[in-house]
Amino acid sequence: MNAKAAPAALRREAAALREQLQSHNLRYYVHDDPQISDAEYDSLLRRLQEIEAAHPELKTPDSPTQRVGAAPLAAFEPVRHLQPMLSLGNAFSLEELRQFDRRVRERLGADAAPCYACEPKFDGLAVNLCYRDGVLVSGATRGDGETGEDITANLRTLNAIPLRLQGSAPPHLIEVRGEVYMPLRGFAELNARAEREGEKVFVNPRNAAAGSLRQLDPRVTAARPLRFCAYGVGHLAGWPEPDSQARLLEQLRHWGLPISPLLEVAFDIDAAIAYFQRLEAQRPNLDYAIDGAVFKVDRIDWQHRLGSAARAPRWAIACKFAAEEAATKLEGVEFQVGRTGTLTPVARLQPVFVGGVTVANATLHNADEIERLGVRLGDTVVVRRAGDVIPQVVRAVPELRPEGARQIRFPDACPACASPLERAPGTVAVRCTGGLVCPAQRRESIRHFASREAMDIEGLGEKLIEQLVARDLVRTVVDLYRLAREQLLSLERMAEKSADNLLAAIDASRQTTLARFLYALGIREVGQATARILAGEFGSLDALMAADAERLQELRDIGPVAAGHVHAFFDNPDNRAVIAALRGAGITWPEAERATGELPLAGQSWVLTGTLESLTREQARERLEALGASVAGSVSRQTRVVVAGSRAGSKLTKARALGVEVIDEAELLRRLQYNAGL
Ligand code: IVH
């Protein structure tokens, strides 16, 4: 027997301490009913640390002492969410909220009377917590919705996040969605300290929360006052799905996850509006920042029926509080030329603090807007800013107009290339007709092409693009792939090493994905989500280019406007020539093996293991293949899902080891039904 083995009494004491600490955490974060002081909590924690230090074999991975365990990271790894993390549509007025309710009822059918689960909209950061058999195994940022960054070590340091779910029968696998935020008091203290010590202060609590989670050293995160509140679930396996949003959240609370104490179910849209008004009145008394309320159709089966559009569910909406406003002086107006040539008037303002940040520029949108506002240079104007929205000039204050204030004149020609401007009939947009001649358009389209979400050419920044365009070294994106080392070396502040790095980055961008390439092309109305859908639906660029407008219109999740732009783009011979040249320059991506049309599981490799009860493996295989999946005999990193029946063995072990998603038979049946659109 090991001489140093902990006596049974110490083992029991450690277990009891862990339980007590966990229960005090729950009382504090989940039930808002603390029973001991912070000092008492700390002394219990210290006692447990002492025991574990003397007897490391008594440590458990979910011990409260193990929250800050990991060493600093070099970088955050990407993690794919099992279910995409969607964002929310916005309503900016109560009328828009009523419109949302009308749309919901129209879709559900005449006699549907939806109730709404109502919650505050937290102004923090969305995170995804993955619990496997009740144990927190990973935590990630939202990222692009499909793939986020692995910040498990940082999230583990939040006492509000349980390392293990309460209760004896947790779900096999659950993705808990929620918000990490910094309470206002903690934010004020943090900034006060930073100021005293001459460190960087954060502009608002959301940035502070984001900055705290983006630390490579979890000890820094641990020292920040962060909170977590759960508001939903992504993937769920091995647990019957609750039938309402409110019951789902109640279940999360039972498992020890904090949910909002302000959660309420509104009987109809009038009650939801009353909730919104009450919440707005309460807002100044809350200890955390919120920027509106979120309303979700309470019945989960109705949520499924409503489904989602490209980026946001049709069953939920965020209703924003009126944005903050401030008055300042309009010092000038500049006209910016965008990627497609559209001129946007931008107001240069005397800097003013509004909506949590200092604003010096605001958009004036277009000529009509300038006219509508009746604003002149030198006017006092009211600026509004909400959340991440670009600051706007909402009105002028003519009473304060200085003498001789001049009218704002739209230029007669493009400020960047002097080409004539045009205003397409029926639109408000004024466009430069210069096309490729216009350096501003070229700069912007190259910037978009090279951006991180598109071709991801590292090191090709704004300044560099400006030089390349000004010297005519790059006229179109195709020229990027023809740049020679000497040409780069002739640029200002370009050392040999940077030139080589840039060439390597350009070369690396040749290997891309179809979705990135489509997004990089800058087709109007085709953002990342739409590009991904197009890539997934068609599988190959040739198939997409050959699609007629009708076929595009048929696609789920793509509106008629976007479909029209896509078709027009590929119909244009100039665009076809650019695409051919880019492919000629060596840009490639893995093509899907076959164009599988709209099959929902196309391109996914599934593995079946163990005994299934309600259908044979052969039947399961047939049904999966009918939905476009291929069914493989062994598990690899390429495997998308492993279905484990009873008595599953080594394949299951391997899937777990590789972090491949494992589902049970009930979940398989649910997905088969769901994907078959039943
Ligand atoms: S639900 C499918 N509920 O808002 C629904 N989101 O604009 C997805 N947010 O990324 C989100 N409070 O960061 C939901 N009570 C709440 C929320 C909330 C804040 C954030 C979240 C999300 C963003 C979408």
Short mmCIF file of C-alpha atoms in Angstrom, two decimals, residues 11-12 25 37 52 59-60 172 209 211 219 238 247 275 301 356 372 387 389 422 442 513 571 655 657:
data_model
loop_
_atom_site.label_atom_id
_atom_site.label_comp_id
_atom_site.label_asym_id
_atom_site.label_seq_id
_atom_site.Cartn_x
_atom_site.Cartn_y
_atom_site.Cartn_z
CA ARG A 11 -10.66 11.83 1.24
CA ARG A 12 -14.10 12.36 2.76
CA ASN A 25 -21.69 28.41 -6.30
CA SER A 37 -19.59 35.50 2.52
CA GLU A 52 -5.14 18.48 -2.78
CA LYS A 59 -7.80 16.03 -7.20
CA THR A 60 -10.69 15.56 -9.60
CA HIS A 172 -25.30 12.35 -23.29
CA ALA A 209 -15.80 40.81 -21.60
CA GLY A 211 -11.02 41.14 -24.26
CA ARG A 219 -5.13 33.31 -15.12
CA GLY A 238 -29.71 11.49 -24.99
CA ARG A 247 -39.22 24.38 -19.78
CA TYR A 275 -42.71 42.97 -20.94
CA ASP A 301 -42.38 22.07 -32.13
CA GLY A 356 -20.52 53.55 -25.06
CA ARG A 372 -34.49 64.67 -45.82
CA GLY A 387 -24.82 48.19 -30.48
CA VAL A 389 -24.59 49.51 -35.86
CA GLU A 422 -24.95 57.80 -62.41
CA ARG A 442 -10.34 48.62 -57.13
CA THR A 513 -12.80 26.55 -50.39
CA ASP A 571 -24.00 35.79 -66.80
CA ALA A 655 -15.12 8.33 -32.26
CA ALA A 657 -11.10 9.83 -28.95
#
